[in-house]
Short mmCIF file of N, CA and C in Angstrom, two decimals:
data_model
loop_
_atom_site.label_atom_id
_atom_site.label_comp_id
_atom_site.label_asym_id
_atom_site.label_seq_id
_atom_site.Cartn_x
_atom_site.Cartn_y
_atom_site.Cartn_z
N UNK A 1 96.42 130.66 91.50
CA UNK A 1 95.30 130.60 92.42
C UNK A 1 94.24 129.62 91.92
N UNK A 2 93.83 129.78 90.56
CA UNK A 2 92.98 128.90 89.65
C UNK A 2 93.45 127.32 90.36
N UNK A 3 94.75 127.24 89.99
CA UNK A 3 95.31 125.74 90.51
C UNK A 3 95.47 125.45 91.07
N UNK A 4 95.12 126.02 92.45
CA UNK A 4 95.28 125.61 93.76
C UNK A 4 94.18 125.22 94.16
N UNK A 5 93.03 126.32 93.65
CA UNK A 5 91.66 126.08 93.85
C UNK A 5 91.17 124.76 93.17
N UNK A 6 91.07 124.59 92.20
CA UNK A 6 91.42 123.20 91.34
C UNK A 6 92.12 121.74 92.35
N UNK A 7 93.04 122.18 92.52
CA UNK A 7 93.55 120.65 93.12
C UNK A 7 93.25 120.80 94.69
N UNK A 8 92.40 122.06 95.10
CA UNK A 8 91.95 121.60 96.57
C UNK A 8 90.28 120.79 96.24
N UNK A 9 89.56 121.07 95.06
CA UNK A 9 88.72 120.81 94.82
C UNK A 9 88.62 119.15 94.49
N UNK A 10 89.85 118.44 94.02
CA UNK A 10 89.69 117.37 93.80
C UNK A 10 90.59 116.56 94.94
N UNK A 11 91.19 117.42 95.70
CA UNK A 11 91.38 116.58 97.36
C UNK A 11 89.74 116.54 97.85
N UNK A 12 89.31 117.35 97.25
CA UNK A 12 87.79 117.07 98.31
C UNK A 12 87.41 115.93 97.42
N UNK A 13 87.15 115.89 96.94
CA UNK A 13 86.71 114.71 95.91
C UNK A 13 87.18 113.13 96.20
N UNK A 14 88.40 113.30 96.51
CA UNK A 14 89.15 111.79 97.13
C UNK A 14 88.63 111.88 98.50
N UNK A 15 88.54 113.08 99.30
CA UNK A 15 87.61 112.53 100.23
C UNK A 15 86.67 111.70 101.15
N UNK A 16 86.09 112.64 99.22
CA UNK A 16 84.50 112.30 99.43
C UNK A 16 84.68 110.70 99.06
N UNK A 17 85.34 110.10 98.40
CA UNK A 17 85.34 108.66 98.19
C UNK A 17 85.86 108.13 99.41
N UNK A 18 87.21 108.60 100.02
CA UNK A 18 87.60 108.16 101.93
C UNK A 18 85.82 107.85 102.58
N UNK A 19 85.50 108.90 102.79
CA UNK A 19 84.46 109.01 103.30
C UNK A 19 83.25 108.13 102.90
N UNK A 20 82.72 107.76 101.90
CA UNK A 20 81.84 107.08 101.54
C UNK A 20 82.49 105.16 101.62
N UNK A 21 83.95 105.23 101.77
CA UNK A 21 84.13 103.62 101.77
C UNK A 21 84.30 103.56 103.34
N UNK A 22 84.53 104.42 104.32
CA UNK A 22 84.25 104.53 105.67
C UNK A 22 82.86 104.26 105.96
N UNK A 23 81.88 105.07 105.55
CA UNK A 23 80.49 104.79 105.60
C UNK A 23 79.71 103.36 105.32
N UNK A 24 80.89 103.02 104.38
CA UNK A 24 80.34 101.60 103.72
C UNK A 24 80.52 100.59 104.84
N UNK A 25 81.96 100.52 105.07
CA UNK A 25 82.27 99.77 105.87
C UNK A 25 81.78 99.67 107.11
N UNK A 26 81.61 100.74 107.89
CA UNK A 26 80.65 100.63 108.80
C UNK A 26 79.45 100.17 109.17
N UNK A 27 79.01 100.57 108.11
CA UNK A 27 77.14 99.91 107.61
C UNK A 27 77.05 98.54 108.21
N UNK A 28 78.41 98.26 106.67
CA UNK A 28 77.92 97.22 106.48
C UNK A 28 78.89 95.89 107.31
N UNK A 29 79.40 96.85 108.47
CA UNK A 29 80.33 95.75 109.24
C UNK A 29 81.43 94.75 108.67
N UNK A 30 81.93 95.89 107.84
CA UNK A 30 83.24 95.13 107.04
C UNK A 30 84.46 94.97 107.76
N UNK A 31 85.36 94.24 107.97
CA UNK A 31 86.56 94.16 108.32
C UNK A 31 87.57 94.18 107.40
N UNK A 32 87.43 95.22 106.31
CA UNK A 32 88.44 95.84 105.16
C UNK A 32 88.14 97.53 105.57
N UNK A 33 89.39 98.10 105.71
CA UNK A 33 89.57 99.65 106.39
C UNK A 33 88.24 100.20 105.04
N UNK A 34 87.81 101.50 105.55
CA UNK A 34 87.16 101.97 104.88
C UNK A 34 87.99 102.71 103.73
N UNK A 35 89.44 103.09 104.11
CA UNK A 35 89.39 103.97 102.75
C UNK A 35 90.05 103.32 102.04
N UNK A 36 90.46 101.73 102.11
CA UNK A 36 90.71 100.91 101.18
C UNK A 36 89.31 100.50 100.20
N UNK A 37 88.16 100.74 100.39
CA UNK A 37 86.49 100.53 99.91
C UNK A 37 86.77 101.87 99.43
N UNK A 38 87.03 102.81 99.47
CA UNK A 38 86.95 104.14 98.75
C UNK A 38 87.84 104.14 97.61
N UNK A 39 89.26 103.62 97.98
CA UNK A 39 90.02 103.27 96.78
C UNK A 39 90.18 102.52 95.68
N UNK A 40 89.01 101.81 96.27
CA UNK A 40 88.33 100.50 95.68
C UNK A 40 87.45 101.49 94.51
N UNK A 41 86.72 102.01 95.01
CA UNK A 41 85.23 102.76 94.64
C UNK A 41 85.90 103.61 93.54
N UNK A 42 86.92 104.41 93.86
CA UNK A 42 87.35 105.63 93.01
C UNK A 42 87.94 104.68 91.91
N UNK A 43 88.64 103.50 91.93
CA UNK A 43 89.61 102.67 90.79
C UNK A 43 88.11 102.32 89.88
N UNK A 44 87.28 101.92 90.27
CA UNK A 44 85.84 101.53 89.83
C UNK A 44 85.94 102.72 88.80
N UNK A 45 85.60 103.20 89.43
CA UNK A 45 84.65 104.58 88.76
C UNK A 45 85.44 105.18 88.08
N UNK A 46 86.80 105.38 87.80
CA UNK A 46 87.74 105.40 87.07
C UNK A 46 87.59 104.85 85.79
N UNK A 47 87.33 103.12 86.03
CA UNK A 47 87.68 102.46 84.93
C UNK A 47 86.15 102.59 84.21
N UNK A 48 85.39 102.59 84.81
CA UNK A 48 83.74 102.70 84.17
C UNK A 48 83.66 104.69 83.41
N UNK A 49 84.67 105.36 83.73
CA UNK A 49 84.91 106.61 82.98
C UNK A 49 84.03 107.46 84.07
N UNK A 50 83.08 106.80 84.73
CA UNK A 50 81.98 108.35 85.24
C UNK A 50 82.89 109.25 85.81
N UNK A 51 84.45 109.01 86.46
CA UNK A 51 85.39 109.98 86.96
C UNK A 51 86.50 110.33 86.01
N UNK A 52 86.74 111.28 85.67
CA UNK A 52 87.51 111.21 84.59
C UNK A 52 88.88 111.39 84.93
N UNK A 53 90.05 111.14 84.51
CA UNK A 53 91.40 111.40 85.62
C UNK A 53 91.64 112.56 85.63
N UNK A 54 91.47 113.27 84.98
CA UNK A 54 92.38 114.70 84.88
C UNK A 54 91.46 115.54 86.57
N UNK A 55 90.24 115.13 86.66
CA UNK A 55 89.49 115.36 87.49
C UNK A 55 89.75 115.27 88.92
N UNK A 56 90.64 114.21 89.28
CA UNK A 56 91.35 113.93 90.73
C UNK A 56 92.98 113.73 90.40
N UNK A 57 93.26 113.98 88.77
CA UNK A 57 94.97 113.84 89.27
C UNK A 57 95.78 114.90 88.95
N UNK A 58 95.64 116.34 89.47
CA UNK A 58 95.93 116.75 90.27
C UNK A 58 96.61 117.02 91.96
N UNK A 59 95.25 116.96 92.12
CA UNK A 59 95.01 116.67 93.83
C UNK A 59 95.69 115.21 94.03
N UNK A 60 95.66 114.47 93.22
CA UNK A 60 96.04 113.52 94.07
C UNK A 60 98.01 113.24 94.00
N UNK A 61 98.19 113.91 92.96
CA UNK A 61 99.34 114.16 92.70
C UNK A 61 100.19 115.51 93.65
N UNK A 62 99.53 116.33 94.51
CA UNK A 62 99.87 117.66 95.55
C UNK A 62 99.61 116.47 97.01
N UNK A 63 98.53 115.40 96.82
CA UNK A 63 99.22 115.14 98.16
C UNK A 63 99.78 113.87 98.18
N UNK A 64 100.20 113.41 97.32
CA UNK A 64 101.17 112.01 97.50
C UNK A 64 102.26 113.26 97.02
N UNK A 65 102.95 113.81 96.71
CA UNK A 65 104.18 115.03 96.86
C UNK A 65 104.08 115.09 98.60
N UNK A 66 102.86 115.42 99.29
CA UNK A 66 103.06 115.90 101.12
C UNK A 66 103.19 114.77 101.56
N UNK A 67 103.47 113.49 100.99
CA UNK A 67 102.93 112.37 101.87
C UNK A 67 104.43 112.11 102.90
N UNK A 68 104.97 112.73 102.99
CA UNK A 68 106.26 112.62 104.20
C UNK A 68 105.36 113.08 105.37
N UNK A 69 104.72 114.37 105.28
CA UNK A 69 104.02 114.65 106.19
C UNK A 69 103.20 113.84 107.19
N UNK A 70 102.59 112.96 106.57
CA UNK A 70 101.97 112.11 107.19
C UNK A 70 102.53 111.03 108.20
N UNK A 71 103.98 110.81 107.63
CA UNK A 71 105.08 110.06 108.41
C UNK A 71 105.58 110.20 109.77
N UNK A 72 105.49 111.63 110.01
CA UNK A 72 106.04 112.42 111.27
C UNK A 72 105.30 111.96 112.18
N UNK A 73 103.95 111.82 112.52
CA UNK A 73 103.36 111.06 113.55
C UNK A 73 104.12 109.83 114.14
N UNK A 74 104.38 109.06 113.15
CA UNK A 74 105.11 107.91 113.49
C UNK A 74 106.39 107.55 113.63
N UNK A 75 107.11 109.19 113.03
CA UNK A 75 108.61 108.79 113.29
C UNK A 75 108.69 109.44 114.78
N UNK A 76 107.68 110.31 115.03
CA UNK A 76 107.66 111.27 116.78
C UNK A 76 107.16 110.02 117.51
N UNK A 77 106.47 108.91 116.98
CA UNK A 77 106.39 107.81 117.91
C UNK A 77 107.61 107.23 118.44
N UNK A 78 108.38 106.94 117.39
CA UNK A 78 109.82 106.22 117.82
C UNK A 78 110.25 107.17 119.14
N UNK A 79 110.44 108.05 119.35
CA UNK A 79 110.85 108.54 120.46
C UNK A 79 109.85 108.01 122.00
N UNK A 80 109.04 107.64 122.17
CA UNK A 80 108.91 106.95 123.16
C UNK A 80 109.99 105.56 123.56
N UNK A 81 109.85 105.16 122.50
CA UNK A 81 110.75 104.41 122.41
C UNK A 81 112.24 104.02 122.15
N UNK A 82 113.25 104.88 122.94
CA UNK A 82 114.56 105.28 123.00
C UNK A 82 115.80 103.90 122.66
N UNK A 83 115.21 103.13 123.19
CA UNK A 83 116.04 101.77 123.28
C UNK A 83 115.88 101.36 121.98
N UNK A 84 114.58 101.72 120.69
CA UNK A 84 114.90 101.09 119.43
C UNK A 84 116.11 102.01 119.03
N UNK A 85 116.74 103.32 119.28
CA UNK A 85 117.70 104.07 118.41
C UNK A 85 119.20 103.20 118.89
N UNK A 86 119.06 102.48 119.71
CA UNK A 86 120.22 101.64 120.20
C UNK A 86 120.31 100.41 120.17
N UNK A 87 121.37 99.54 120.47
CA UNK A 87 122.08 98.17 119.81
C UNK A 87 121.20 96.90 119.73
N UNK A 88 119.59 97.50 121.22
CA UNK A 88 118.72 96.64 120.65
C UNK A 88 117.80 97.10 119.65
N UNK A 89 117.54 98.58 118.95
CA UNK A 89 117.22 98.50 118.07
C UNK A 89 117.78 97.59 116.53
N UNK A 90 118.79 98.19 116.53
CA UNK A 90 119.49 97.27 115.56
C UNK A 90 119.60 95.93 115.45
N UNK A 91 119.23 95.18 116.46
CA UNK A 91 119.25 93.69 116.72
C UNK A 91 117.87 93.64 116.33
N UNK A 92 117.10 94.43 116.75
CA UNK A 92 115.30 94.11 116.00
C UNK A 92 115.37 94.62 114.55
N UNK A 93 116.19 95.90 114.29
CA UNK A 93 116.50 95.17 112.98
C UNK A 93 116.57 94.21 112.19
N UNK A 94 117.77 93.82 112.35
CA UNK A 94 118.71 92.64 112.03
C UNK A 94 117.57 91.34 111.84
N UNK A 95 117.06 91.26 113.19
CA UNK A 95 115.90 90.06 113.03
C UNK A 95 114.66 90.30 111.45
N UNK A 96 114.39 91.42 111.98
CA UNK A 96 112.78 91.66 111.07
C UNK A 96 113.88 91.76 109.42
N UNK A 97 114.64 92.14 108.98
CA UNK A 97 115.31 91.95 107.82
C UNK A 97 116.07 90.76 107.25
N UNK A 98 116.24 89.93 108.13
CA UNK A 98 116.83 88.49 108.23
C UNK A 98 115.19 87.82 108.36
N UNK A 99 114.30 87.89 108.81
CA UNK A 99 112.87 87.64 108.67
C UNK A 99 112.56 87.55 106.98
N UNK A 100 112.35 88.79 107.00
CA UNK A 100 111.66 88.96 105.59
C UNK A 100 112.84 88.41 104.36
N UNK A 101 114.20 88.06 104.36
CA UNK A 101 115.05 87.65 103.55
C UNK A 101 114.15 85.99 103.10
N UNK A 102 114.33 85.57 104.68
CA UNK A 102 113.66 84.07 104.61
C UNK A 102 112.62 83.62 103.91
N UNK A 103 111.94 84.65 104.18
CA UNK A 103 110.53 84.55 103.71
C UNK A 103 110.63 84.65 102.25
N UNK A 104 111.15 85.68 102.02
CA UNK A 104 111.53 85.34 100.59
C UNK A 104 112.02 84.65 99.70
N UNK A 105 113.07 84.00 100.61
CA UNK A 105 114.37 82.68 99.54
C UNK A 105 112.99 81.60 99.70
N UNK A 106 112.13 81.44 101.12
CA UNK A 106 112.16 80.35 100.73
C UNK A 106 110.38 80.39 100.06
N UNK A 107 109.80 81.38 99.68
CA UNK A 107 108.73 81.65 98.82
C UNK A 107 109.26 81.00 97.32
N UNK A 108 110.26 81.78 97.07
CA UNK A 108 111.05 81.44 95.78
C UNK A 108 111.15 80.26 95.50
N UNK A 109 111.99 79.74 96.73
CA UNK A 109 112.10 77.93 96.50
C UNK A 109 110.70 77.51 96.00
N UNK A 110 109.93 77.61 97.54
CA UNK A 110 108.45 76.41 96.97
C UNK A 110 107.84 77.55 95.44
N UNK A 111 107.84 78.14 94.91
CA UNK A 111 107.43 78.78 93.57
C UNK A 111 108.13 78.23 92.53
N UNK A 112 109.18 78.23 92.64
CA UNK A 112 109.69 77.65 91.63
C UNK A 112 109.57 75.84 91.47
N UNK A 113 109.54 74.98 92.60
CA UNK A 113 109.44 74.14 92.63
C UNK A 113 108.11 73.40 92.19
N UNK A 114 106.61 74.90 92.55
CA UNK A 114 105.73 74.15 91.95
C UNK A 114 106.03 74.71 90.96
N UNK A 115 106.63 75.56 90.34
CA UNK A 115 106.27 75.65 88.81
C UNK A 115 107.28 74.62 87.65
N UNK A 116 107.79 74.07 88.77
CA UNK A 116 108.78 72.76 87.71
C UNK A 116 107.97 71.72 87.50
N UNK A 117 107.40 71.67 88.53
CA UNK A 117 106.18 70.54 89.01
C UNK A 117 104.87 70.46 87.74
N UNK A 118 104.47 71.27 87.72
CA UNK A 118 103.76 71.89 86.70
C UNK A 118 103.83 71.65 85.40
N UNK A 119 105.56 72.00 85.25
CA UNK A 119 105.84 71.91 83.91
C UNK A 119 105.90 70.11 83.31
N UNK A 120 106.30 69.22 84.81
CA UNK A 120 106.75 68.05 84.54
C UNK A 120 105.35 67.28 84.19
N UNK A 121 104.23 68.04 84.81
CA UNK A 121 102.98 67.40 84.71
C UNK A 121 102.42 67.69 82.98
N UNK A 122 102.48 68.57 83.10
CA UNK A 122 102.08 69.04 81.46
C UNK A 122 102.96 68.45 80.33
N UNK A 123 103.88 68.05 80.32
CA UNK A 123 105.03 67.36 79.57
C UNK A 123 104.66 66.12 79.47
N UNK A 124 104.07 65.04 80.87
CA UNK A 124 103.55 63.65 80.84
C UNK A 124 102.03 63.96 80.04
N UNK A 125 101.50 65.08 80.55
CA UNK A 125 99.86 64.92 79.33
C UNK A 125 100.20 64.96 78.22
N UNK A 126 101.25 65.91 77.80
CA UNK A 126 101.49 65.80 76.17
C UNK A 126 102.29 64.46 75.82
N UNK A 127 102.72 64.08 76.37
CA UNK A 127 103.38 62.96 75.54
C UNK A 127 102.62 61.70 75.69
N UNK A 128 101.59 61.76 76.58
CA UNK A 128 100.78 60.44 76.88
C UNK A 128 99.57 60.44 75.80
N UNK A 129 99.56 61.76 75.08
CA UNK A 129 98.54 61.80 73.97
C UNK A 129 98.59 61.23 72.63
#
């Protein structure tokens, strides 16, 4: 009971940080979600010690364990949408995973290419010295 009471006490606590980077953002007319400014705020205050971990990790460890829960909204969405569970779902598959492949080989390519680039440049300063 102690530990339940305990890690409901420090869900309120992450909250209260949701809540205050909502507030922020609003204020102050940010176009970064508010409880990304809260997650912001709590990593802060973390690393500056005024929060100490044992203090929110708990709680925060009971609800990233529920976090399927949170999913169901959006997998009960798919059912409006009947035609993604069929052959054109899978073809929008197929695309958005053949998408993101691309994106990747060819990130890789230009990364590696500037970093040869790089290397070829730094090789002419040292030897021109």
């Amino acid at each position: 009971m102690k530990s339940w009471l305990s890690a409901l006490l420090q869900i309120l606590l992450l909250f209260v940080f949701a809540w205050v980077g909502k507030w922020l953002s609003a204020t102050l007319q940010l176009h970064i979600p508010g409880s990304l400014i809260g997650m912001a705020l709590l990593f802060i205050c973390l690393q500056l010690g005024w929060i100490r971990l044992h203090w929110v990790e708990a709680g925060a460890a009971l609800v990233f364990s529920q976090m399927i829960l949170f999913f169901v909204p959006a997998i009960a969405g798919i059912m409006q949408y009947p035609w993604l569970l069929g052959i054109k779902g899978l073809l929008v598959l197929i695309v958005v995973v053949s998408g993101a492949a691309l994106v990747m080989i060819s990130t890789g390519v230009v990364a590696e290419r500037v970093f040869k680039l790089g290397e070829v440049k730094r090789r002419d300063s040292v030897e021109n010295m």
